[in-house]
Amino acid sequence: MGRVRELLRGAWRTAVPEPGDRHGPLPPLLLALTVLSGMIDAVSYLMLGQVFVANMTGNVVFLGFALAGAPGFSVTTSLVALLAFVAGAFLGGRLLAPVTHRGRALLHAVLVETVLLGAAALLVALFPVSPGSTDSSRDLATAVLALAMGVQNAMVAVVAVPDLTTTVVTRTITAAFADTGRTGRLEQRAGRRLLSVLTLAAGALVGATLVLHASQGAALGVPAALALVAGLAAVRPARADAPWTARDRGRA
């Protein structure tokens, strides 16, 4: 029972950090962006045609499928997503390089992401896409979404909150259970890791529901709205003057 309590405490302290936490209010904001990542990848896979724009590991695998001639996968679409993600990561790196305040880094990235997601929502609302087609609107929407996710991942590297990557969960799951296997007990950090996995899954559930039961514009409009809310929530942390704001605080 005590082990489960530690697990739950770790999850709770991630969602609701204690005063003086070494990462300040960043963990819950990154959890919100993890939900966003799940939503966006669900939308891209189900609506844009078997492609991921946030999870590049899966996308590289899909590229291999496409090159082998597997039905339903597109070399062009996979490459568009990969190249746009790389461009977004590069753009995020350039944009955030001079920013030493972790809260401001998050705010700047989320504002860019909100604009890009809004543009993608407007694009598919005006020019609906078909997953099985090769139309330019689908590839353009894929590129804009992947660009946004590249920026987000560049920001995650800058703020550097352990176990909250917003997209990559394979290593997170491995770390949670490998550490438990080594120590023989559940720790608070495992709670943070598992919460990250659950929020990504929750985002995928919401995104899939939007694709299946709402319009294409709404399927991307809701994530854009979530990004805007996250940006508004990041305004106050961006003005904070506390130890957690320094970039070197994210290295432990």
PDB file of C-alpha atoms in Angstrom:
ATOM      1  CA  MET A   1       0.000   0.000   0.000  1.00  0.00           C
ATOM      2  CA  GLY A   2       2.869   2.339   0.800  1.00  0.00           C
ATOM      3  CA  ARG A   3       4.362   1.719  -2.626  1.00  0.00           C
ATOM      4  CA  VAL A   4       1.141   2.660  -4.372  1.00  0.00           C
ATOM      5  CA  ARG A   5       0.940   5.770  -2.193  1.00  0.00           C
ATOM      6  CA  GLU A   6       4.401   6.842  -3.369  1.00  0.00           C
ATOM      7  CA  LEU A   7       3.351   6.273  -6.960  1.00  0.00           C
ATOM      8  CA  LEU A   8       0.242   8.391  -6.540  1.00  0.00           C
ATOM      9  CA  ARG A   9       2.170  11.080  -4.655  1.00  0.00           C
ATOM     10  CA  GLY A  10       4.624  11.353  -7.534  1.00  0.00           C
ATOM     11  CA  ALA A  11       1.795  11.737 -10.033  1.00  0.00           C
ATOM     12  CA  TRP A  12       0.027  14.311  -7.853  1.00  0.00           C
ATOM     13  CA  ARG A  13       3.154  16.382  -7.291  1.00  0.00           C
ATOM     14  CA  THR A  14       3.690  16.475 -11.038  1.00  0.00           C
ATOM     15  CA  ALA A  15       0.202  17.760 -11.713  1.00  0.00           C
ATOM     16  CA  VAL A  16       0.191  20.042  -8.649  1.00  0.00           C
ATOM     17  CA  PRO A  17       3.786  21.015  -7.777  1.00  0.00           C
ATOM     18  CA  GLU A  18       4.648  22.004  -4.240  1.00  0.00           C
ATOM     19  CA  PRO A  19       5.811  25.564  -3.526  1.00  0.00           C
ATOM     20  CA  GLY A  20       9.531  25.705  -4.144  1.00  0.00           C
ATOM     21  CA  ASP A  21       9.556  22.771  -6.565  1.00  0.00           C
ATOM     22  CA  ARG A  22      12.781  22.827  -8.569  1.00  0.00           C
ATOM     23  CA  HIS A  23      10.770  22.985 -11.791  1.00  0.00           C
ATOM     24  CA  GLY A  24       8.140  25.453 -10.596  1.00  0.00           C
ATOM     25  CA  PRO A  25       4.874  25.313 -12.563  1.00  0.00           C
ATOM     26  CA  LEU A  26       6.483  23.734 -15.628  1.00  0.00           C
ATOM     27  CA  PRO A  27       5.380  20.079 -15.053  1.00  0.00           C
ATOM     28  CA  PRO A  28       1.598  20.658 -15.350  1.00  0.00           C
ATOM     29  CA  LEU A  29       2.144  22.862 -18.390  1.00  0.00           C
ATOM     30  CA  LEU A  30       4.171  20.110 -20.031  1.00  0.00           C
ATOM     31  CA  LEU A  31       1.447  17.611 -19.152  1.00  0.00           C
ATOM     32  CA  ALA A  32      -1.016  19.818 -21.049  1.00  0.00           C
ATOM     33  CA  LEU A  33       1.328  19.780 -24.033  1.00  0.00           C
ATOM     34  CA  THR A  34       1.595  15.999 -23.737  1.00  0.00           C
ATOM     35  CA  VAL A  35      -2.181  15.785 -24.092  1.00  0.00           C
ATOM     36  CA  LEU A  36      -1.843  18.093 -27.092  1.00  0.00           C
ATOM     37  CA  SER A  37       0.767  15.820 -28.685  1.00  0.00           C
ATOM     38  CA  GLY A  38      -1.508  12.809 -28.337  1.00  0.00           C
ATOM     39  CA  MET A  39      -4.374  14.726 -29.924  1.00  0.00           C
ATOM     40  CA  ILE A  40      -2.264  15.955 -32.832  1.00  0.00           C
ATOM     41  CA  ASP A  41      -0.805  12.537 -33.620  1.00  0.00           C
ATOM     42  CA  ALA A  42      -4.281  10.975 -33.508  1.00  0.00           C
ATOM     43  CA  VAL A  43      -5.551  13.615 -35.912  1.00  0.00           C
ATOM     44  CA  SER A  44      -2.579  13.271 -38.255  1.00  0.00           C
ATOM     45  CA  TYR A  45      -2.736   9.472 -38.352  1.00  0.00           C
ATOM     46  CA  LEU A  46      -6.495   9.127 -38.737  1.00  0.00           C
ATOM     47  CA  MET A  47      -7.224  12.204 -40.848  1.00  0.00           C
ATOM     48  CA  LEU A  48      -4.085  12.865 -42.874  1.00  0.00           C
ATOM     49  CA  GLY A  49      -3.288   9.297 -43.793  1.00  0.00           C
ATOM     50  CA  GLN A  50      -1.157   7.082 -41.539  1.00  0.00           C
ATOM     51  CA  VAL A  51       1.497   9.606 -40.621  1.00  0.00           C
ATOM     52  CA  PHE A  52       2.705  10.940 -37.286  1.00  0.00           C
ATOM     53  CA  VAL A  53       3.767  14.564 -36.861  1.00  0.00           C
ATOM     54  CA  ALA A  54       4.921  14.410 -33.224  1.00  0.00           C
ATOM     55  CA  ASN A  55       6.228  10.857 -32.841  1.00  0.00           C
ATOM     56  CA  MET A  56       9.123  10.700 -35.285  1.00  0.00           C
ATOM     57  CA  THR A  57      10.108   7.179 -34.214  1.00  0.00           C
ATOM     58  CA  GLY A  58       6.824   5.880 -35.570  1.00  0.00           C
ATOM     59  CA  ASN A  59       7.124   8.066 -38.622  1.00  0.00           C
ATOM     60  CA  VAL A  60      10.541   6.675 -39.515  1.00  0.00           C
ATOM     61  CA  VAL A  61       9.041   3.186 -39.277  1.00  0.00           C
ATOM     62  CA  PHE A  62       6.153   4.271 -41.517  1.00  0.00           C
ATOM     63  CA  LEU A  63       8.668   5.553 -44.051  1.00  0.00           C
ATOM     64  CA  GLY A  64      10.215   2.085 -44.117  1.00  0.00           C
ATOM     65  CA  PHE A  65       6.765   0.566 -44.663  1.00  0.00           C
ATOM     66  CA  ALA A  66       6.106   2.977 -47.512  1.00  0.00           C
ATOM     67  CA  LEU A  67       9.439   2.241 -49.186  1.00  0.00           C
ATOM     68  CA  ALA A  68       8.613  -1.468 -49.002  1.00  0.00           C
ATOM     69  CA  GLY A  69       5.320  -0.808 -50.779  1.00  0.00           C
ATOM     70  CA  ALA A  70       2.981  -1.463 -47.855  1.00  0.00           C
ATOM     71  CA  PRO A  71      -0.528  -0.217 -48.741  1.00  0.00           C
ATOM     72  CA  GLY A  72      -1.794   2.916 -47.043  1.00  0.00           C
ATOM     73  CA  PHE A  73       1.625   4.460 -46.386  1.00  0.00           C
ATOM     74  CA  SER A  74       3.136   7.295 -48.413  1.00  0.00           C
ATOM     75  CA  VAL A  75       6.830   8.017 -48.901  1.00  0.00           C
ATOM     76  CA  THR A  76       6.036  11.626 -49.745  1.00  0.00           C
ATOM     77  CA  THR A  77       3.842  12.230 -46.701  1.00  0.00           C
ATOM     78  CA  SER A  78       6.330  10.589 -44.332  1.00  0.00           C
ATOM     79  CA  LEU A  79       9.179  12.658 -45.748  1.00  0.00           C
ATOM     80  CA  VAL A  80       7.115  15.854 -45.551  1.00  0.00           C
ATOM     81  CA  ALA A  81       6.453  15.181 -41.863  1.00  0.00           C
ATOM     82  CA  LEU A  82      10.089  14.335 -41.117  1.00  0.00           C
ATOM     83  CA  LEU A  83      11.539  17.328 -42.934  1.00  0.00           C
ATOM     84  CA  ALA A  84       8.999  19.749 -41.464  1.00  0.00           C
ATOM     85  CA  PHE A  85       9.651  18.406 -37.963  1.00  0.00           C
ATOM     86  CA  VAL A  86      13.390  18.899 -38.476  1.00  0.00           C
ATOM     87  CA  ALA A  87      12.731  22.443 -39.679  1.00  0.00           C
ATOM     88  CA  GLY A  88      10.569  23.092 -36.621  1.00  0.00           C
ATOM     89  CA  ALA A  89      13.218  21.743 -34.274  1.00  0.00           C
ATOM     90  CA  PHE A  90      15.829  23.946 -35.967  1.00  0.00           C
ATOM     91  CA  LEU A  91      13.542  26.976 -35.780  1.00  0.00           C
ATOM     92  CA  GLY A  92      12.819  26.268 -32.116  1.00  0.00           C
ATOM     93  CA  GLY A  93      16.500  25.927 -31.372  1.00  0.00           C
ATOM     94  CA  ARG A  94      17.284  29.256 -33.022  1.00  0.00           C
ATOM     95  CA  LEU A  95      14.349  31.001 -31.377  1.00  0.00           C
ATOM     96  CA  LEU A  96      15.075  29.726 -27.874  1.00  0.00           C
ATOM     97  CA  ALA A  97      18.890  29.761 -27.900  1.00  0.00           C
ATOM     98  CA  PRO A  98      19.151  33.231 -26.305  1.00  0.00           C
ATOM     99  CA  VAL A  99      16.316  32.601 -23.804  1.00  0.00           C
ATOM    100  CA  THR A 100      17.715  31.720 -20.383  1.00  0.00           C
ATOM    101  CA  HIS A 101      14.368  31.866 -18.557  1.00  0.00           C
ATOM    102  CA  ARG A 102      12.618  28.484 -18.741  1.00  0.00           C
ATOM    103  CA  GLY A 103       9.144  29.965 -18.338  1.00  0.00           C
ATOM    104  CA  ARG A 104       9.713  32.409 -21.192  1.00  0.00           C
ATOM    105  CA  ALA A 105      11.124  29.651 -23.380  1.00  0.00           C
ATOM    106  CA  LEU A 106       7.944  27.645 -22.879  1.00  0.00           C
ATOM    107  CA  LEU A 107       5.734  30.665 -23.529  1.00  0.00           C
ATOM    108  CA  HIS A 108       7.533  31.664 -26.729  1.00  0.00           C
ATOM    109  CA  ALA A 109       7.365  28.140 -28.125  1.00  0.00           C
ATOM    110  CA  VAL A 110       3.706  27.648 -27.247  1.00  0.00           C
ATOM    111  CA  LEU A 111       2.740  30.942 -28.877  1.00  0.00           C
ATOM    112  CA  VAL A 112       4.431  29.867 -32.109  1.00  0.00           C
ATOM    113  CA  GLU A 113       2.775  26.473 -31.827  1.00  0.00           C
ATOM    114  CA  THR A 114      -0.645  28.046 -31.298  1.00  0.00           C
ATOM    115  CA  VAL A 115      -0.314  30.119 -34.466  1.00  0.00           C
ATOM    116  CA  LEU A 116       0.753  27.081 -36.502  1.00  0.00           C
ATOM    117  CA  LEU A 117      -2.040  24.865 -35.161  1.00  0.00           C
ATOM    118  CA  GLY A 118      -4.564  27.604 -35.835  1.00  0.00           C
ATOM    119  CA  ALA A 119      -3.265  27.897 -39.393  1.00  0.00           C
ATOM    120  CA  ALA A 120      -3.587  24.128 -39.883  1.00  0.00           C
ATOM    121  CA  ALA A 121      -7.156  24.180 -38.514  1.00  0.00           C
ATOM    122  CA  LEU A 122      -8.091  26.999 -40.893  1.00  0.00           C
ATOM    123  CA  LEU A 123      -6.459  25.187 -43.800  1.00  0.00           C
ATOM    124  CA  VAL A 124      -8.400  21.943 -43.380  1.00  0.00           C
ATOM    125  CA  ALA A 125     -11.618  23.844 -42.669  1.00  0.00           C
ATOM    126  CA  LEU A 126     -11.291  25.639 -46.007  1.00  0.00           C
ATOM    127  CA  PHE A 127      -9.827  22.698 -47.928  1.00  0.00           C
ATOM    128  CA  PRO A 128     -10.927  19.368 -46.378  1.00  0.00           C
ATOM    129  CA  VAL A 129      -8.418  16.581 -46.822  1.00  0.00           C
ATOM    130  CA  SER A 130      -8.841  12.963 -47.795  1.00  0.00           C
ATOM    131  CA  PRO A 131      -6.500  10.387 -46.171  1.00  0.00           C
ATOM    132  CA  GLY A 132      -6.290   8.316 -49.332  1.00  0.00           C
ATOM    133  CA  SER A 133      -5.554  11.224 -51.626  1.00  0.00           C
ATOM    134  CA  THR A 134      -2.305  12.875 -52.606  1.00  0.00           C
ATOM    135  CA  ASP A 135      -3.668  16.416 -52.613  1.00  0.00           C
ATOM    136  CA  SER A 136      -1.444  19.318 -51.676  1.00  0.00           C
ATOM    137  CA  SER A 137      -3.684  20.450 -48.804  1.00  0.00           C
ATOM    138  CA  ARG A 138      -3.030  17.200 -46.944  1.00  0.00           C
ATOM    139  CA  ASP A 139       0.738  17.518 -47.293  1.00  0.00           C
ATOM    140  CA  LEU A 140       0.618  21.202 -46.368  1.00  0.00           C
ATOM    141  CA  ALA A 141      -1.422  20.438 -43.238  1.00  0.00           C
ATOM    142  CA  THR A 142       1.027  17.671 -42.364  1.00  0.00           C
ATOM    143  CA  ALA A 143       3.963  20.036 -42.797  1.00  0.00           C
ATOM    144  CA  VAL A 144       2.429  22.779 -40.630  1.00  0.00           C
ATOM    145  CA  LEU A 145       1.586  20.332 -37.823  1.00  0.00           C
ATOM    146  CA  ALA A 146       5.020  18.706 -37.918  1.00  0.00           C
ATOM    147  CA  LEU A 147       6.638  22.149 -37.864  1.00  0.00           C
ATOM    148  CA  ALA A 148       4.661  22.973 -34.706  1.00  0.00           C
ATOM    149  CA  MET A 149       5.658  19.704 -33.043  1.00  0.00           C
ATOM    150  CA  GLY A 150       9.297  20.298 -33.918  1.00  0.00           C
ATOM    151  CA  VAL A 151       9.173  23.662 -32.165  1.00  0.00           C
ATOM    152  CA  GLN A 152       7.518  22.048 -29.145  1.00  0.00           C
ATOM    153  CA  ASN A 153      10.179  19.353 -28.890  1.00  0.00           C
ATOM    154  CA  ALA A 154      12.958  21.938 -29.139  1.00  0.00           C
ATOM    155  CA  MET A 155      11.362  23.762 -26.223  1.00  0.00           C
ATOM    156  CA  VAL A 156      11.116  20.554 -24.180  1.00  0.00           C
ATOM    157  CA  ALA A 157      14.876  20.109 -24.557  1.00  0.00           C
ATOM    158  CA  VAL A 158      15.418  23.661 -23.286  1.00  0.00           C
ATOM    159  CA  VAL A 159      13.179  23.517 -20.209  1.00  0.00           C
ATOM    160  CA  ALA A 160      14.440  19.976 -19.477  1.00  0.00           C
ATOM    161  CA  VAL A 161      11.975  18.675 -16.919  1.00  0.00           C
ATOM    162  CA  PRO A 162      12.949  15.018 -16.330  1.00  0.00           C
ATOM    163  CA  ASP A 163      10.492  12.397 -17.635  1.00  0.00           C
ATOM    164  CA  LEU A 164       8.225  14.952 -19.315  1.00  0.00           C
ATOM    165  CA  THR A 165       9.156  14.840 -22.993  1.00  0.00           C
ATOM    166  CA  THR A 166       5.550  15.407 -24.254  1.00  0.00           C
ATOM    167  CA  THR A 167       6.034  12.863 -27.078  1.00  0.00           C
ATOM    168  CA  VAL A 168       8.502  10.025 -26.413  1.00  0.00           C
ATOM    169  CA  VAL A 169       7.074   7.393 -24.065  1.00  0.00           C
ATOM    170  CA  THR A 170       9.057   4.240 -24.881  1.00  0.00           C
ATOM    171  CA  ARG A 171      12.019   5.408 -22.848  1.00  0.00           C
ATOM    172  CA  THR A 172       9.691   6.763 -20.157  1.00  0.00           C
ATOM    173  CA  ILE A 173       7.949   3.400 -19.735  1.00  0.00           C
ATOM    174  CA  THR A 174      11.285   1.585 -19.767  1.00  0.00           C
ATOM    175  CA  ALA A 175      12.739   3.874 -17.112  1.00  0.00           C
ATOM    176  CA  ALA A 176       9.697   3.514 -14.859  1.00  0.00           C
ATOM    177  CA  PHE A 177       9.769  -0.268 -14.802  1.00  0.00           C
ATOM    178  CA  ALA A 178      13.536  -0.758 -15.111  1.00  0.00           C
ATOM    179  CA  ASP A 179      14.052   1.360 -11.994  1.00  0.00           C
ATOM    180  CA  THR A 180      11.357  -0.601 -10.200  1.00  0.00           C
ATOM    181  CA  GLY A 181      13.057  -3.825 -11.219  1.00  0.00           C
ATOM    182  CA  ARG A 182      16.397  -2.628  -9.881  1.00  0.00           C
ATOM    183  CA  THR A 183      15.132  -1.285  -6.569  1.00  0.00           C
ATOM    184  CA  GLY A 184      12.195  -3.596  -5.991  1.00  0.00           C
ATOM    185  CA  ARG A 185       9.886  -0.700  -5.115  1.00  0.00           C
ATOM    186  CA  LEU A 186       7.750   1.970  -6.707  1.00  0.00           C
ATOM    187  CA  GLU A 187       8.992   5.524  -6.246  1.00  0.00           C
ATOM    188  CA  GLN A 188       7.490   8.958  -6.772  1.00  0.00           C
ATOM    189  CA  ARG A 189       9.366   9.406 -10.012  1.00  0.00           C
ATOM    190  CA  ALA A 190       7.565   6.367 -11.453  1.00  0.00           C
ATOM    191  CA  GLY A 191       4.304   8.200 -10.779  1.00  0.00           C
ATOM    192  CA  ARG A 192       5.469  11.135 -12.875  1.00  0.00           C
ATOM    193  CA  ARG A 193       6.529   8.832 -15.684  1.00  0.00           C
ATOM    194  CA  LEU A 194       3.294   6.871 -15.747  1.00  0.00           C
ATOM    195  CA  LEU A 195       1.244  10.072 -15.593  1.00  0.00           C
ATOM    196  CA  SER A 196       3.095  11.280 -18.681  1.00  0.00           C
ATOM    197  CA  VAL A 197       2.141   8.079 -20.515  1.00  0.00           C
ATOM    198  CA  LEU A 198      -1.486   8.326 -19.433  1.00  0.00           C
ATOM    199  CA  THR A 199      -1.815  11.944 -20.527  1.00  0.00           C
ATOM    200  CA  LEU A 200      -0.472  11.086 -23.979  1.00  0.00           C
ATOM    201  CA  ALA A 201      -2.999   8.252 -24.237  1.00  0.00           C
ATOM    202  CA  ALA A 202      -5.780  10.576 -23.074  1.00  0.00           C
ATOM    203  CA  GLY A 203      -4.822  13.070 -25.755  1.00  0.00           C
ATOM    204  CA  ALA A 204      -4.908  10.350 -28.407  1.00  0.00           C
ATOM    205  CA  LEU A 205      -8.376   9.320 -27.205  1.00  0.00           C
ATOM    206  CA  VAL A 206      -9.678  12.870 -27.443  1.00  0.00           C
ATOM    207  CA  GLY A 207      -8.054  13.420 -30.831  1.00  0.00           C
ATOM    208  CA  ALA A 208      -9.491  10.210 -32.268  1.00  0.00           C
ATOM    209  CA  THR A 209     -12.939  11.103 -30.940  1.00  0.00           C
ATOM    210  CA  LEU A 210     -12.746  14.496 -32.641  1.00  0.00           C
ATOM    211  CA  VAL A 211     -11.737  12.958 -35.965  1.00  0.00           C
ATOM    212  CA  LEU A 212     -14.500  10.363 -35.836  1.00  0.00           C
ATOM    213  CA  HIS A 213     -17.318  12.586 -34.575  1.00  0.00           C
ATOM    214  CA  ALA A 214     -16.490  16.191 -35.489  1.00  0.00           C
ATOM    215  CA  SER A 215     -15.499  18.220 -38.526  1.00  0.00           C
ATOM    216  CA  GLN A 216     -11.915  18.377 -39.726  1.00  0.00           C
ATOM    217  CA  GLY A 217     -11.676  22.007 -38.701  1.00  0.00           C
ATOM    218  CA  ALA A 218     -12.846  21.165 -35.187  1.00  0.00           C
ATOM    219  CA  ALA A 219     -10.449  18.220 -34.972  1.00  0.00           C
ATOM    220  CA  LEU A 220      -7.584  20.686 -35.264  1.00  0.00           C
ATOM    221  CA  GLY A 221      -9.343  23.697 -33.784  1.00  0.00           C
ATOM    222  CA  VAL A 222      -9.661  22.043 -30.373  1.00  0.00           C
ATOM    223  CA  PRO A 223      -5.896  21.334 -30.106  1.00  0.00           C
ATOM    224  CA  ALA A 224      -5.213  24.899 -31.234  1.00  0.00           C
ATOM    225  CA  ALA A 225      -7.523  26.132 -28.465  1.00  0.00           C
ATOM    226  CA  LEU A 226      -5.711  23.936 -25.937  1.00  0.00           C
ATOM    227  CA  ALA A 227      -2.384  25.381 -27.065  1.00  0.00           C
ATOM    228  CA  LEU A 228      -3.796  28.885 -26.598  1.00  0.00           C
ATOM    229  CA  VAL A 229      -4.961  28.025 -23.071  1.00  0.00           C
ATOM    230  CA  ALA A 230      -1.500  26.614 -22.291  1.00  0.00           C
ATOM    231  CA  GLY A 231       0.035  29.805 -23.623  1.00  0.00           C
ATOM    232  CA  LEU A 232      -2.186  31.959 -21.436  1.00  0.00           C
ATOM    233  CA  ALA A 233      -1.333  29.773 -18.441  1.00  0.00           C
ATOM    234  CA  ALA A 234       2.361  30.255 -19.216  1.00  0.00           C
ATOM    235  CA  VAL A 235       2.219  34.057 -19.125  1.00  0.00           C
ATOM    236  CA  ARG A 236       2.555  34.327 -15.358  1.00  0.00           C
ATOM    237  CA  PRO A 237       5.415  31.779 -15.082  1.00  0.00           C
ATOM    238  CA  ALA A 238       7.184  33.664 -17.869  1.00  0.00           C
ATOM    239  CA  ARG A 239       7.256  36.734 -15.597  1.00  0.00           C
ATOM    240  CA  ALA A 240       8.452  34.853 -12.526  1.00  0.00           C
ATOM    241  CA  ASP A 241      11.764  35.565 -10.848  1.00  0.00           C
ATOM    242  CA  ALA A 242      12.584  32.384  -8.970  1.00  0.00           C
ATOM    243  CA  PRO A 243      15.394  29.796  -8.925  1.00  0.00           C
ATOM    244  CA  TRP A 244      13.434  27.327 -11.084  1.00  0.00           C
ATOM    245  CA  THR A 245      13.470  29.735 -14.037  1.00  0.00           C
ATOM    246  CA  ALA A 246      17.199  29.255 -14.737  1.00  0.00           C
ATOM    247  CA  ARG A 247      17.944  26.804 -17.551  1.00  0.00           C
ATOM    248  CA  ASP A 248      20.545  24.924 -15.516  1.00  0.00           C
ATOM    249  CA  ARG A 249      17.803  23.967 -13.034  1.00  0.00           C
ATOM    250  CA  GLY A 250      16.458  21.524 -15.582  1.00  0.00           C
ATOM    251  CA  ARG A 251      19.545  19.349 -15.661  1.00  0.00           C
ATOM    252  CA  ALA A 252      18.772  17.307 -12.543  1.00  0.00           C
TER     253      ALA A 252
END
